Coordinates of C-alpha atoms in Angstrom, one line a residue:
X12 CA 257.5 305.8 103.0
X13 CA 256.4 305.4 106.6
X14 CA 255.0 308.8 106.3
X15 CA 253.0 308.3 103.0
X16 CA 251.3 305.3 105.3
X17 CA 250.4 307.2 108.7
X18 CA 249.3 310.0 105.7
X19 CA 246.7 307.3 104.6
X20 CA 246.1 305.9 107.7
X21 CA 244.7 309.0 109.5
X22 CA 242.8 309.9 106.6
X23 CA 241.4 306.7 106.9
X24 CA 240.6 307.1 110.7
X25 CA 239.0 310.6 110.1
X26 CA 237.0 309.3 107.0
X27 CA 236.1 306.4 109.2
X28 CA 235.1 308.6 112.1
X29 CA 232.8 311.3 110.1
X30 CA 230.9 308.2 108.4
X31 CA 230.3 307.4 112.3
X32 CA 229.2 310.7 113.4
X33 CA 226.7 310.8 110.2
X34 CA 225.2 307.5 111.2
X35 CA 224.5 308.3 115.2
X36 CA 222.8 311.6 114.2
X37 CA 219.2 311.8 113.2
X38 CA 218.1 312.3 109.6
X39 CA 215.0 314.2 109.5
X40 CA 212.6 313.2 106.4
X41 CA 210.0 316.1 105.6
X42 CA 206.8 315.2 103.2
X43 CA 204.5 317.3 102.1
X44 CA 201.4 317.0 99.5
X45 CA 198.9 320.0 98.6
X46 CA 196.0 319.1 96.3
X47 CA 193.8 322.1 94.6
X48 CA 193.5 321.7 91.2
X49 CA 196.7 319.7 91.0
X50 CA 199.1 317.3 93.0
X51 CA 202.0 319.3 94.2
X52 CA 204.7 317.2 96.1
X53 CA 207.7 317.9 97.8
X54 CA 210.3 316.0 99.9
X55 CA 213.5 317.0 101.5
X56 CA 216.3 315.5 103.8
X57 CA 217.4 317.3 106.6
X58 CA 221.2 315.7 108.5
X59 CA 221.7 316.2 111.9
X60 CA 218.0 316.7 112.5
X61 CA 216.1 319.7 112.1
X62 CA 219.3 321.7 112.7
X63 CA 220.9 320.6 108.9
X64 CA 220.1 322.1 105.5
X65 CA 217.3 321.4 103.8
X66 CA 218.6 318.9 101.0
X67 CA 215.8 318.4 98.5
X68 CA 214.5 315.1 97.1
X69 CA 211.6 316.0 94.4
X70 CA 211.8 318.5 91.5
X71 CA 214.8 316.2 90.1
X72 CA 215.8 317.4 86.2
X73 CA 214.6 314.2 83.7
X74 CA 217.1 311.7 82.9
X75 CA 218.6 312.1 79.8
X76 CA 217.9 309.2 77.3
X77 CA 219.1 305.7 77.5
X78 CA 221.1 305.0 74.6
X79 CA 219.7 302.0 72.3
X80 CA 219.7 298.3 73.9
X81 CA 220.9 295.2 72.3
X82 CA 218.3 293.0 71.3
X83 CA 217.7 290.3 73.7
X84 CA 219.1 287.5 72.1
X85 CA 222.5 288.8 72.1
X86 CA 222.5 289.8 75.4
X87 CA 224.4 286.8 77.9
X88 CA 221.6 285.0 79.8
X89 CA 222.5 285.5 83.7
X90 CA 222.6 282.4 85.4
X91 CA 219.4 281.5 87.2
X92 CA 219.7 281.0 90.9
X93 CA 216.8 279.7 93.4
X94 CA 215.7 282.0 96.0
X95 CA 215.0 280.8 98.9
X96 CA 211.5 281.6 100.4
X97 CA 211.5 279.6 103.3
X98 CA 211.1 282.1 106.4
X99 CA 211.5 285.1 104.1
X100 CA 208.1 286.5 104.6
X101 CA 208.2 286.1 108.7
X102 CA 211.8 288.1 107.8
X103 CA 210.6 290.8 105.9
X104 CA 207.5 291.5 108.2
X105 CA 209.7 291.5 111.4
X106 CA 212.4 294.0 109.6
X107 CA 209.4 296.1 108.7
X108 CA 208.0 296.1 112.4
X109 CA 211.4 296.7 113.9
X110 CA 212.2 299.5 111.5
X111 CA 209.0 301.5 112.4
X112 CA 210.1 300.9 116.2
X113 CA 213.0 303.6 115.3
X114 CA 211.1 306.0 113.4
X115 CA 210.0 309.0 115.3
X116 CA 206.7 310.5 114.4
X117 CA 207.8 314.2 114.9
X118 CA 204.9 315.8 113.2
X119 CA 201.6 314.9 111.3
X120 CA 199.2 316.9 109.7
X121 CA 196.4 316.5 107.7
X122 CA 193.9 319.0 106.2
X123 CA 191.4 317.7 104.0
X124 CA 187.9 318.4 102.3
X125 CA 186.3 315.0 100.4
X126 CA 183.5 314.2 98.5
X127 CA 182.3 311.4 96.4
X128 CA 179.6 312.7 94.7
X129 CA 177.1 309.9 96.8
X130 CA 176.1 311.5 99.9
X131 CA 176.0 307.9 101.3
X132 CA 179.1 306.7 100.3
X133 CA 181.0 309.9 101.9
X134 CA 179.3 309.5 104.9
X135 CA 180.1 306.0 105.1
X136 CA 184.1 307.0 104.4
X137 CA 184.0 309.6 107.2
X138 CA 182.6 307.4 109.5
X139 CA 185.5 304.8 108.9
X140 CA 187.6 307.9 109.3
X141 CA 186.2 309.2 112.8
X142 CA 188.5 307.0 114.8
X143 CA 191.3 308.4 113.6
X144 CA 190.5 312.0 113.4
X145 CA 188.9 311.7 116.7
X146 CA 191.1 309.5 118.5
X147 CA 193.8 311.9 118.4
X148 CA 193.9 314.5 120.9
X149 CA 194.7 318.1 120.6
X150 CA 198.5 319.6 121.3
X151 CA 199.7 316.1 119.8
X152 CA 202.0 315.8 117.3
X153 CA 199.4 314.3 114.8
X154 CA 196.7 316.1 113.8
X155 CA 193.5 315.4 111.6
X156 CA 191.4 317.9 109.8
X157 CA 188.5 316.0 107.3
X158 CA 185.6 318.0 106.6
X159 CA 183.1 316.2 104.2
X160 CA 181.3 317.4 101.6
X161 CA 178.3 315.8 101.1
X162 CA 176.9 318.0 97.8
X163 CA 179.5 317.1 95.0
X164 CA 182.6 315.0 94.2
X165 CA 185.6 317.2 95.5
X166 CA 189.0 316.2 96.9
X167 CA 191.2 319.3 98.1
X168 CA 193.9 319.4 101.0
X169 CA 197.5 319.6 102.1
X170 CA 199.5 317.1 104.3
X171 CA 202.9 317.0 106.2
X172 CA 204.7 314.4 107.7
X173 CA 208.2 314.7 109.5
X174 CA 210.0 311.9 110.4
X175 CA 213.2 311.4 112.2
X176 CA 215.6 308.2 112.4
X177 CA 219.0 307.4 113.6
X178 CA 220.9 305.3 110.8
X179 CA 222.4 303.6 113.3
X180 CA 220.2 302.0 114.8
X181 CA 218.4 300.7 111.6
X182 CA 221.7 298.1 111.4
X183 CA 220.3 296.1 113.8
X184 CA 217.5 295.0 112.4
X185 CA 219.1 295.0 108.9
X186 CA 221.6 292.7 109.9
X187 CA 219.3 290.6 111.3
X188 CA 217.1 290.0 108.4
X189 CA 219.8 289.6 106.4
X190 CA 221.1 286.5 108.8
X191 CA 217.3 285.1 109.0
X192 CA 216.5 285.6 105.6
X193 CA 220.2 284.9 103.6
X194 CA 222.0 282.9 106.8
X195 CA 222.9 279.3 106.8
X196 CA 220.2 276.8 105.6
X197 CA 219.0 274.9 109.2

C-alpha cells in the first residue's frame, strides 16, 4: 500500500514540476496577415520560445453541428446574481496595462500599399500615419512600410508580429485583479 502512495506521490511531484517548467519558459505567439486579393491569416504558438515546434492556431476543421436545443421555456432559469461594478473598470484597465508590461515585442513588421479612392482623404490618413512609420528607426525590431496610393482605392500588404511572454509572470497581475475586482466588499 505504502508503495501504491509514494507511486502517486512522485507522479504527482513530476507532474507538478513539468507544469512549473512550462510556466517559467517563454511562449512565443507568431501573427501573420497577407492581403492581395484576399485575407490570408495564420497564427501559431511556439513553447519554450523560438526554440519549440511550431503549434498552429488557424486553419482549425469546422465544428461539427450542435445537436437541436430545448426550447427556452423548458430550460431551468439560472439564478440571477448582481455583479458588482464598483472598481471593476479601474481593475480591468490596470490588468490590461500590467499585462502589456510582460509582453515582449520581438518583432514587427508592416508592409503596406493604401488608397481610398480620394486623393485627399489618403493623404490625410498617411499624414496621421507619419509618426509611426517615421518615428521608428531602422535596425529596430518594428518596422513600417506604407506607401500611398493616391490614383485609386487599393489596400494590399502583409504583416507579422511575434510576441513572447512568460506565463508566469502574467499571475501576478491576474491574481491581483481578481482580489480588486472579486475580493472582499470594503
Amino acid at each position: 500500500m505504502s508503495l501504491a502512495v509514494a507511486i502517486v506521490v512522485l507522479v504527482l511531484c513530476i507532474l507538478l514540476s513539468v507544469l512549473v517548467l512550462f510556466a517559467a519558459m517563454p511562449l512565443r505567439l507568431e501573427l501573420e496577415v497577407h492581403k492581395s486579393e484576399a485575407w490570408c491569416f495564420r497564427a501559431g504558438v511556439r513553447p519554450f520560445g523560438r526554440y519549440g515546434p511550431r503549434i498552429p492556431l488557424s486553419g482549425r476543421k469546422p465544428k461539427p453541428d450542435r445537436p437541436e436545443e430545448k426550447p427556452l421555456d423548458a430550460r431551468p432559469k439560472p439564478k440571477k446574481r448582481k455583479l458588482r461594478t464598483k472598481g471593476l473598470a479601474s481593475a480591468v484597465i490596470r490588468l490590461i496595462g500590467d499585462i502589456l508590461q510582460r509582453i515582449c515585442i520581438d518583432t514587427a513588421r508592416l508592409q503596406m500599399r493604401f488608397g481610398l479612392g480620394d486623393p485627399a482623404e489618403t493623404g490625410q490618413v498617411f499624414g496621421y500615419l507619419s509618426p509611426l512609420i517615421y518615428g521608428t528607426a531602422p535596425g529596430q525590431a518594428i518596422c513600417l512600410e506604407v506607401e500611398p496610393v493616391f490614383d485609386r482605392a487599393v489596400l494590399q500588404g502583409e504583416a507579422e508580429l511575434d510576441l513572447s511572454v512568460v506565463p508566469a509572470t502574467l499571475l501576478g497581475p491576474l491574481f491581483r485583479f481578481a482580489w480588486s475586482a472579486f475580493g472582499p466588499v470594503r
